[in-house]
Structures are given as C-alpha cells and as structure tokens.
Tab-separated table of C-alpha atoms in Angstrom:
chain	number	residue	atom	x	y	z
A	112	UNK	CA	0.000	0.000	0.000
A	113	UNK	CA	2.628	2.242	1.071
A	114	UNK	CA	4.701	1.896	-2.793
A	115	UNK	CA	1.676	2.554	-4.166
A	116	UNK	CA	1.232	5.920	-2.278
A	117	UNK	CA	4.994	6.681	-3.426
A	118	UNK	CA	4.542	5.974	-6.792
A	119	UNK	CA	1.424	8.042	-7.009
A	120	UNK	CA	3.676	10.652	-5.506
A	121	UNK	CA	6.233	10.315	-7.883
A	122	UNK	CA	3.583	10.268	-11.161
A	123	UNK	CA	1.835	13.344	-9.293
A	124	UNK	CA	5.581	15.065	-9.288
A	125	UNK	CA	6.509	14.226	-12.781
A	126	UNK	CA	3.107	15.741	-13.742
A	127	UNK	CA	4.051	19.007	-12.732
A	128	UNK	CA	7.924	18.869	-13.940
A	129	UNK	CA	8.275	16.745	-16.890
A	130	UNK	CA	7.628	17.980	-20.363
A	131	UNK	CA	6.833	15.814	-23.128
A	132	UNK	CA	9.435	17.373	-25.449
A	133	UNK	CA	10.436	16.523	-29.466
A	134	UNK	CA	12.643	13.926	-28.709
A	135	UNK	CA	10.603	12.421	-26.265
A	136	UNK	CA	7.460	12.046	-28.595
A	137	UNK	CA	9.860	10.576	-31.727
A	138	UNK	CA	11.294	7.804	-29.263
A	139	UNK	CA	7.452	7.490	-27.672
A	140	UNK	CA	5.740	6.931	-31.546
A	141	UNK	CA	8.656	4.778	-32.088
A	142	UNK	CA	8.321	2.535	-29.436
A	143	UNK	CA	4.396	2.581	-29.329
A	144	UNK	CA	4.390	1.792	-33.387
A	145	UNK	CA	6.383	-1.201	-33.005
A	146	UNK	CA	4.500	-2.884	-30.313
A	147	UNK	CA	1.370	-1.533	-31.741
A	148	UNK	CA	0.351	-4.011	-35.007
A	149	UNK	CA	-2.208	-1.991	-36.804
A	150	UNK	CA	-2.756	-5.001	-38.645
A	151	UNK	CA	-3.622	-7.453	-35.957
A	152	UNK	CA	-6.324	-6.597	-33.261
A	153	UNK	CA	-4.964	-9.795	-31.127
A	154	UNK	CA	-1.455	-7.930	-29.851
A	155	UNK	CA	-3.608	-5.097	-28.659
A	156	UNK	CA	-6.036	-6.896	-26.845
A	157	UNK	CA	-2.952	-9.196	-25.210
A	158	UNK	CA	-1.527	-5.403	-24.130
A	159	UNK	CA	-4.653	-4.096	-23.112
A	160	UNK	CA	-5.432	-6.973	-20.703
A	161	UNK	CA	-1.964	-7.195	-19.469
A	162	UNK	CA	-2.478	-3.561	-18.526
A	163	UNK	CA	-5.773	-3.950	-17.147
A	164	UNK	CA	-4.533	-6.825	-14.790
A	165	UNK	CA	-2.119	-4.661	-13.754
A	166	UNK	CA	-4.726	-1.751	-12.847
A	167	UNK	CA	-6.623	-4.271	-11.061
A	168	UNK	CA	-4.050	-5.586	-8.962
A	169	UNK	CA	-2.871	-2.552	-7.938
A	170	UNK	CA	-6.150	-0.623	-7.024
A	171	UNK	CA	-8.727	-3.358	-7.072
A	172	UNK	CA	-11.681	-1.148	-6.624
A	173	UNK	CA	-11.162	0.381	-10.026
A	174	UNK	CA	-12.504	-3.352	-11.256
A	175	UNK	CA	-16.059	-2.412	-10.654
A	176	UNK	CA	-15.643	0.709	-13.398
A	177	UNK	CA	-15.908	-1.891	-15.982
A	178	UNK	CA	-18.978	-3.592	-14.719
A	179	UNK	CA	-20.324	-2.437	-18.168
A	180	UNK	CA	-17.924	-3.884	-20.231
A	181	UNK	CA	-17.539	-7.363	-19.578
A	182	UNK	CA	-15.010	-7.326	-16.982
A	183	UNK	CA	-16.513	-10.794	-14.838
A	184	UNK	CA	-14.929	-12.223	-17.753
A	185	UNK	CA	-11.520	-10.389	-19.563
A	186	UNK	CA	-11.652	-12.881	-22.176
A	187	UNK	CA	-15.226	-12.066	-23.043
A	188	UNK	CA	-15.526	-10.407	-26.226
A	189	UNK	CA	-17.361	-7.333	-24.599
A	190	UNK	CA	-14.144	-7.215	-22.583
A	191	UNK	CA	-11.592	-7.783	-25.020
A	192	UNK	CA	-13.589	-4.813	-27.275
A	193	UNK	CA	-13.136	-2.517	-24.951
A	194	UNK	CA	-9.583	-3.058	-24.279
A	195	UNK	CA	-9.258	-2.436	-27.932
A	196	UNK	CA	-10.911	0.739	-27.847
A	197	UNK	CA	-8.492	2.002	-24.644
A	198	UNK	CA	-5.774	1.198	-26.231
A	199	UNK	CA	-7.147	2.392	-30.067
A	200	UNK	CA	-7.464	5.677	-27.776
A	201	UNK	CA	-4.159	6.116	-26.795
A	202	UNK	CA	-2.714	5.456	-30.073
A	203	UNK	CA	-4.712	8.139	-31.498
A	204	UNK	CA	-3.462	10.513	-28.914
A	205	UNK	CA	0.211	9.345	-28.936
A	206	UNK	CA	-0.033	9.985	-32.903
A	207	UNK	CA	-1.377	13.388	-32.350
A	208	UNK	CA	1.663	14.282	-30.143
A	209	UNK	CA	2.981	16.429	-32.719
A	210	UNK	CA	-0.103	18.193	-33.210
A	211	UNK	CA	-0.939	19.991	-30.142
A	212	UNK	CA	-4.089	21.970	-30.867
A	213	UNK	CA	-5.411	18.313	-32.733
A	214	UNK	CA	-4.851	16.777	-29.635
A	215	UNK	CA	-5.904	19.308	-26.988
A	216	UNK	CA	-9.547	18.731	-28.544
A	217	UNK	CA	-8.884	14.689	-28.435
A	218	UNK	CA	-8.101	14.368	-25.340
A	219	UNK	CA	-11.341	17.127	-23.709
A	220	UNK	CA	-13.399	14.886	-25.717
A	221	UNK	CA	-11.957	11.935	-23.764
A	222	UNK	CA	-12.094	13.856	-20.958
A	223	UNK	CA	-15.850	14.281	-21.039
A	224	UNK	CA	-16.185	10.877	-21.791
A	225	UNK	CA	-14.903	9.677	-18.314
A	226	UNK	CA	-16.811	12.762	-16.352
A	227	UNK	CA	-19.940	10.860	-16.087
A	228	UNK	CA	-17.950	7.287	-15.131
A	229	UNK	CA	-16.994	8.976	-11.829
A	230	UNK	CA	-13.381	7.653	-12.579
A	231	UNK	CA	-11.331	9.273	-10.231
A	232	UNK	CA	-8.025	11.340	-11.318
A	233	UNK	CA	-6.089	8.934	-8.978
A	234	UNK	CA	-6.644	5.922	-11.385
A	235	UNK	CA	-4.958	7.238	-14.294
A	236	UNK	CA	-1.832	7.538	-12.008
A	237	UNK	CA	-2.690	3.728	-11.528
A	238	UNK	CA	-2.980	2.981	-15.204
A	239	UNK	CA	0.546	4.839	-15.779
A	240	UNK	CA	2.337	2.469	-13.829
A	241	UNK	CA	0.661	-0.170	-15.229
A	242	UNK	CA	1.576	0.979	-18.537
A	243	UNK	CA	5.176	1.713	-17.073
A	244	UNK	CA	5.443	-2.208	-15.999
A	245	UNK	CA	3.915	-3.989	-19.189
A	246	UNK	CA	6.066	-1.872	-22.112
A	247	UNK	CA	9.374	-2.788	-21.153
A	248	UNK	CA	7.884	-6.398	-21.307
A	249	UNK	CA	6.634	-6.238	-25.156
A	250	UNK	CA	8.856	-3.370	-26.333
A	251	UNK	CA	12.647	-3.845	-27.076
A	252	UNK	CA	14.481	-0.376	-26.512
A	253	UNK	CA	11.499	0.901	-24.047
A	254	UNK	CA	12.913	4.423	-22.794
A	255	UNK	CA	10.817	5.303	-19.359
A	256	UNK	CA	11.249	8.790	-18.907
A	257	UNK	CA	10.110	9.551	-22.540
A	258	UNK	CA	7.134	7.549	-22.148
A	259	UNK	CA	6.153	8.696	-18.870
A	260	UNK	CA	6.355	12.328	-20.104
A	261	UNK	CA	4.412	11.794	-22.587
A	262	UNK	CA	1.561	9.270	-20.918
A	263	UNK	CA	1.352	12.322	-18.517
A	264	UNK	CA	1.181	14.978	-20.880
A	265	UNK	CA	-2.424	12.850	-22.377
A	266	UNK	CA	-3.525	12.069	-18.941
A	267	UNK	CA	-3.194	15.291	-17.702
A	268	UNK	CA	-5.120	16.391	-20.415
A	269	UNK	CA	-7.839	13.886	-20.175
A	270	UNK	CA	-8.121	14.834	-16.498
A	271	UNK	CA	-8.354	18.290	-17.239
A	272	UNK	CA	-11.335	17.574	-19.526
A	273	UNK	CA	-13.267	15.680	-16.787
B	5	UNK	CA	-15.014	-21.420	-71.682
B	6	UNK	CA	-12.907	-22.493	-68.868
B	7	UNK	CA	-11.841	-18.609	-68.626
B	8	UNK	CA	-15.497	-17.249	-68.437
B	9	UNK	CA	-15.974	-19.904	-65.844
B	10	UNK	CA	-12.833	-18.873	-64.244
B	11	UNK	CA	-13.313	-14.861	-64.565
B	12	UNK	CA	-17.013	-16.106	-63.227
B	13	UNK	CA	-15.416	-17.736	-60.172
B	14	UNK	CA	-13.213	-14.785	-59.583
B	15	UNK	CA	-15.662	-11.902	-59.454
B	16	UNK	CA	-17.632	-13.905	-57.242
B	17	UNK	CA	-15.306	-13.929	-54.842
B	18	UNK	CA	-14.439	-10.692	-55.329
B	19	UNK	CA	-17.933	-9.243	-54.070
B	20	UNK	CA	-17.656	-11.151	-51.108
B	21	UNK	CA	-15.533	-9.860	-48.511
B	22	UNK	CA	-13.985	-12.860	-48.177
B	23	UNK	CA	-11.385	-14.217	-45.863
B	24	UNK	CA	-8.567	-13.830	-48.189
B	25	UNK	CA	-10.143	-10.003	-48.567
B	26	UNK	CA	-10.199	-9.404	-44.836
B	27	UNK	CA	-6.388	-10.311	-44.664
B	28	UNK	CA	-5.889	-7.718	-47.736
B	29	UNK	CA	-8.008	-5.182	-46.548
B	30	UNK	CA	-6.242	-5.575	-43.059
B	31	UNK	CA	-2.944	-5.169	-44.846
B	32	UNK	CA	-3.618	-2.138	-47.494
B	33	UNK	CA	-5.047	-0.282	-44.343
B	34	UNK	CA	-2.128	-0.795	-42.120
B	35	UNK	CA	0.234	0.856	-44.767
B	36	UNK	CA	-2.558	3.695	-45.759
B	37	UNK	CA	-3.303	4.695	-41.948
B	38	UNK	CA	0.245	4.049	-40.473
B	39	UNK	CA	1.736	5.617	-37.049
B	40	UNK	CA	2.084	9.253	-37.821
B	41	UNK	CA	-0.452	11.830	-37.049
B	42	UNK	CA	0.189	13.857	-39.770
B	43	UNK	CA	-0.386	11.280	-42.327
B	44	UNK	CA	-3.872	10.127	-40.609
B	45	UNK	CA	-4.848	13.462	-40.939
B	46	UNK	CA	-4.040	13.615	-44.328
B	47	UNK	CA	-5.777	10.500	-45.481
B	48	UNK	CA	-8.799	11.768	-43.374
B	49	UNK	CA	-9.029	14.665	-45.415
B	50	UNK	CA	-8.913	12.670	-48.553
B	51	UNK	CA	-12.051	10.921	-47.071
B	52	UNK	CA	-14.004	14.076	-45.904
B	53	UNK	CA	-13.351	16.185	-49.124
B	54	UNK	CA	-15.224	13.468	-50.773
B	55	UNK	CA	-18.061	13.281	-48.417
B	56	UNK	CA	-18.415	16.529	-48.621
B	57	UNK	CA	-18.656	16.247	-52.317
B	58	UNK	CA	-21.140	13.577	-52.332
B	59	UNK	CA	-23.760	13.745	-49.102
B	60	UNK	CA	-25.920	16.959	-48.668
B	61	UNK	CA	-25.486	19.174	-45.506
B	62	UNK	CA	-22.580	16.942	-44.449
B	63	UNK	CA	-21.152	20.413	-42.725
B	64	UNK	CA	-24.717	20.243	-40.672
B	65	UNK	CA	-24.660	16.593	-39.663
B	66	UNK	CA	-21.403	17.399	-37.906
B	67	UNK	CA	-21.962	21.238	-36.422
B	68	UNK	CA	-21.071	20.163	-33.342
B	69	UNK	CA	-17.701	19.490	-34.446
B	70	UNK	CA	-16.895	22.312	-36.908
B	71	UNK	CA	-18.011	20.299	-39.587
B	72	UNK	CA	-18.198	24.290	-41.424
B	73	UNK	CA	-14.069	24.013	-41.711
B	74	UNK	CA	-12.588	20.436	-41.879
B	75	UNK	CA	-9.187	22.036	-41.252
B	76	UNK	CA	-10.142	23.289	-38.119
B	77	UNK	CA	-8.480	21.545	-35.071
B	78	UNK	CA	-11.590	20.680	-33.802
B	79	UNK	CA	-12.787	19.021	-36.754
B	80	UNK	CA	-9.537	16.724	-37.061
B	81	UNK	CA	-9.671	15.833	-33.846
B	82	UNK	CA	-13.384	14.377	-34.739
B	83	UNK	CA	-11.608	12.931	-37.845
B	84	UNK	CA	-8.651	11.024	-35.997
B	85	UNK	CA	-11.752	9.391	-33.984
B	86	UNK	CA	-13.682	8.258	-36.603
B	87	UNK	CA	-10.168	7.046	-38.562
B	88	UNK	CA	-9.429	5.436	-35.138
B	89	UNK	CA	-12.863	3.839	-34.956
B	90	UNK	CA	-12.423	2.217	-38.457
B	91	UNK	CA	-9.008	1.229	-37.564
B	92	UNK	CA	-10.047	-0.781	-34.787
B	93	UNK	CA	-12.755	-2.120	-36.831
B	94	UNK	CA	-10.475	-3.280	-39.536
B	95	UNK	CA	-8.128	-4.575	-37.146
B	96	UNK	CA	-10.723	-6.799	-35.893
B	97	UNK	CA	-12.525	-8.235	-39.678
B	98	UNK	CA	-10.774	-12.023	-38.575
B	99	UNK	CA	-12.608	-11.912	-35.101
B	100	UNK	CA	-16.486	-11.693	-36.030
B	101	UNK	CA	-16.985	-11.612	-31.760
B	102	UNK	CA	-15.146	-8.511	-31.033
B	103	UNK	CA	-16.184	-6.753	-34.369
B	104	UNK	CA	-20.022	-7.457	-33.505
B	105	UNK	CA	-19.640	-5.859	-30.084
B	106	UNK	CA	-17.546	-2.931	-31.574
B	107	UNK	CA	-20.145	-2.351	-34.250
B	108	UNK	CA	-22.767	-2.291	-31.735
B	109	UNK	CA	-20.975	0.087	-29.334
B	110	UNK	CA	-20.566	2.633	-32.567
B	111	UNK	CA	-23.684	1.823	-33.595
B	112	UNK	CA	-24.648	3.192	-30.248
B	113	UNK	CA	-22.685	6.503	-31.135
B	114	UNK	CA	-24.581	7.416	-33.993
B	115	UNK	CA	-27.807	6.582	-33.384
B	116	UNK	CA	-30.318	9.896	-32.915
B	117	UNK	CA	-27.123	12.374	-34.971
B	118	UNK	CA	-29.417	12.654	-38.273
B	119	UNK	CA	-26.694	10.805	-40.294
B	120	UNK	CA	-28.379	10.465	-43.253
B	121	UNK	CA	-29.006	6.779	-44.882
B	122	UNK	CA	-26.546	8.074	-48.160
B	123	UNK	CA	-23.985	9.120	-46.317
B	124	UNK	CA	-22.462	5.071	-45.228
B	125	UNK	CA	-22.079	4.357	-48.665
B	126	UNK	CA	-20.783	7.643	-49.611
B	127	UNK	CA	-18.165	6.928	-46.673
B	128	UNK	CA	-17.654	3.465	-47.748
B	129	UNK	CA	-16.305	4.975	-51.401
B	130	UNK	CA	-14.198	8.073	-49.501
B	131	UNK	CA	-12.519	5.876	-47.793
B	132	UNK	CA	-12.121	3.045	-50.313
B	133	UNK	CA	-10.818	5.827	-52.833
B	134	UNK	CA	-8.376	7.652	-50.070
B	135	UNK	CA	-7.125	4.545	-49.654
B	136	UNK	CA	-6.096	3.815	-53.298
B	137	UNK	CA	-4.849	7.113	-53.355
B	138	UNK	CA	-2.692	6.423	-50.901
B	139	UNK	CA	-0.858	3.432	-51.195
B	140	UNK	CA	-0.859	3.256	-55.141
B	141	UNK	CA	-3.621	1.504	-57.578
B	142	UNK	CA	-1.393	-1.709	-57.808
B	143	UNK	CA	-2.575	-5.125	-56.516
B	144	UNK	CA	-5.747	-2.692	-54.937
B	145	UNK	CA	-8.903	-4.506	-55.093
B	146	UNK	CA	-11.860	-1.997	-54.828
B	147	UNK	CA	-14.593	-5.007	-54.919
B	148	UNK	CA	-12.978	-6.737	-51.654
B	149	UNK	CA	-12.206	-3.093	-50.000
B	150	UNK	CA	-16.029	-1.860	-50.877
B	151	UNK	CA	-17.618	-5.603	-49.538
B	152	UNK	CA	-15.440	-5.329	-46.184
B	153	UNK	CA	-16.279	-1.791	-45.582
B	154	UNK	CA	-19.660	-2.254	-46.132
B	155	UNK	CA	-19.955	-4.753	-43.838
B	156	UNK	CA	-18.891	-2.494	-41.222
B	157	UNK	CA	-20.590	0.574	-42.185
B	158	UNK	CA	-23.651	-2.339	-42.064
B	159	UNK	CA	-23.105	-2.866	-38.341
B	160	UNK	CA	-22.864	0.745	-37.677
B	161	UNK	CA	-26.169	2.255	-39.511
C-alpha cells in the first residue's frame, strides 16, 4: 500500500515537472508503433489486458468501473472490445503528439467521456504504472522517462477535460 | 469457356468480402493509416473532401464538431476518432466476436445524430478511394475493400 502511495507521488511530481518534449514524442511513436500491429487486433487486446490486470491488482476497486464492459470475464468479447478501444485511444493521442491543438480537442473529448464514469483522477496515475510495468515487457528499446512524459502529458489532459 | 468460368469464379469472390479479402483489406489499411499523425490526418481529409462532395449538408450533420471548416483543429480531432474507430474495426474483420460488439458500441454513437441513410455508402467509397490514393492503384482490389467496408458501415447504420 505504502509503494503505491509513493509511486502516485512520484507520477503526481513528474506531472508538474516533466515535459513531453520533441525527442521524447519521436522515441514514444517509435516505441508505441512497433508494439502496436495496426494489422492485428490480437497484440492489442494481449496489451490491453496485461495492462488492465495490472490496474486491477494494484487498485482493485477500479474493477467495478468496468462492470459495463464485460469485466466478470476479460476474455469475453465485450471485454476484449473494450480493451481495444483504450488502447485504439491512446494510439490516437500518442499519434497526435505532434499536433498539439489536434490533440488538446482529443483528449477534452476523452475527458468528457470519463466525467460521467466517476473515474477518479487517482486511477490514471494507476494505469501509468501499469503501462510503465507492461512496455518494457513487449517493447525492445522501451525508454521510461520519454514515455512517462508523454503518458502524462495525455492524462493530464484527459483529467483536465473531466 | 474455362476462362469465363474462371473470370465467373473470380468476381464472385471478389464481391464477397472474403477471408482472403479481410487479410488484404487488413494489410492495405495498415500501410494507408500508419503511425504518424500527420499522415492520418491527411488521409482523413482525402475521405471528408469526398463526403463533402457527395452527401448533402454533411457540414450540418457534424456542427457540433466544426463540420463548417474540416481544417479546423476541432474538426480533425473528430476525424482522428472516426479514422481510429475504423481502424479498430479493420483490425478486428478475422474476429467476427469482437467486431459485432464494436459495431454495436458505434452503432450506439450514432444513433439519434441525423446521419443520413446516403452518407455510409458515400463513406464506404471516400474511404475506399483515399485509400487507393494512398498506397498506389497496384494489386488494390476496390470489390474486396467496398464488400469489407460495407460490412462495417452495415453494423454501424
């Protein structure tokens, strides 16, 4: 309990400090586009659950969020959909990186799509580090302070649109 | 005669979107969309300047996101979504389970907007056509590409 207070800490920190800057984006799009097989949905949804997992070991009152979705069974396909379209979100997002005012409006509009989940700011500090635990696993030259600059710089703008 | 029945055979299949399409259309979509932001936008606006051409008051059906000026951020924000919608769609043609639900859930989204009956197949085309444009006219099957994406836009209107 007490590492997960410290890492919400440290995300909370890095959200004030840490820019998402040129160089981290490039090394961010190239990472996410190698893991990420446009072609194939069944690498995302393998991601996507790993992730999940994660979130749900970590804080596992977030589980009941997904009620909705499937989540009694993560290998439903009403699960396994809606993994695809968390992750589909973030790769839109992490392709908009280089264009700020394109994303500002993507990621209000995912921002008011949360408001009325009641999904507290907290858990996307949770889904960070889950992110932060599962790349290094799939990706081959994973760089963590790029990517957590730049998952912040998307969260922090979803939040701010909830 | 064994051509005719052969050339028969062929654009059978080629109205169907088939499983040999799916894996195409998968394929041809991965290189046309790609990883870069700027290049999604740019094959969305390929798709949008021919809706625009083709359905009336398409700038009405999306005034809530500056469908007046398709080069407005707003508006290509609304465009990576709906790119990023058909991308997961695609990516899912080999898993009839997840695409149903996905359908559904978009299917959700656009129920009660006044999208017009026209405008799917007018989308279907844009997009088929953006897509040529994109990554060449060789080994591009427009019969397999207009079968697959009409059996999405199917689940969605």
């Amino acid at each position: 309990m007490l590492a997960i207070y410290v890492l919400l800490g440290l995300v909370a920190s890095s959200f004030a400090s840490s820019c998402c800057t040129s160089e981290d984006r490039a090394q961010v799009q190239d990472v996410w586009s190698a893991v990420w097989s446009a072609g194939l949905s069944g690498r995302r949804v393998t991601l996507a659950q790993a992730v999940f997992s994660a979130i749900f070991e970590a804080a596992p009152s977030t589980r009941a969020l997904f009620a909705g979705v499937g989540v009694d069974d993560m290998n439903s396909a009403a699960f396994r959909a809606h993994c695809i379209r968390v992750v589909n979100a973030l790769d839109v997002s992490i392709a908009l990186l280089d264009n700020p005012g394109v994303l500002n409006h993507e990621l209000s509009h995912l921002g008011a799509q949360h408001t009325p989940r009641n999904v507290d700011a907290s858990a996307f500090g949770v889904m960070a580090d889950a992110f932060s635990s599962v790349m290094p696993q799939v990706s081959s030259c994973f760089v963590p302070d790029a990517w957590t600059n730049c998952f912040n710089r998307i969260t922090s703008g979803i939040i701010a649109g909830m | 005669m064994k051509f005719l029945i052969i050339a028969c055979l062929v654009a059978y299949a080629a109205a169907d979107c088939s499983s040999l399409a799916r894996l195409q259309v998968r394929g041809q979509w991965a290189a046309a969309y790609g990883s870069n932001g700027r290049s999604r936008l740019a094959l969305g606006r390929l798709v949008w300047e021919s809706v625009y051409a083709n359905v009336n008051n398409a700038a009405g059906v999306f005034s809530g996101v500056r469908g007046d000026n398709i080069d407005s951020a707003v508006f290509m924000a609304h465009s990576a979504r709906v790119l990023g919608g058909l991308d997961m769609c695609i990516a899912s043609l080999d898993e009839p389970a997840i695409l149903s639900v996905q359908l559904a859930h978009l299917s959700e989204q656009h129920s009660g907007r006044g999208v017009p009956a026209s405008a799917y197949p007018a989308f279907v085309s844009a997009v088929v056509n953006a897509v040529r444009a994109t990554i060449g006219v060789s080994n591009f099957d427009a019969d397999s590409w207009t079968a697959c994406m009409t059996e999405i836009t199917g689940g969605i209107s």
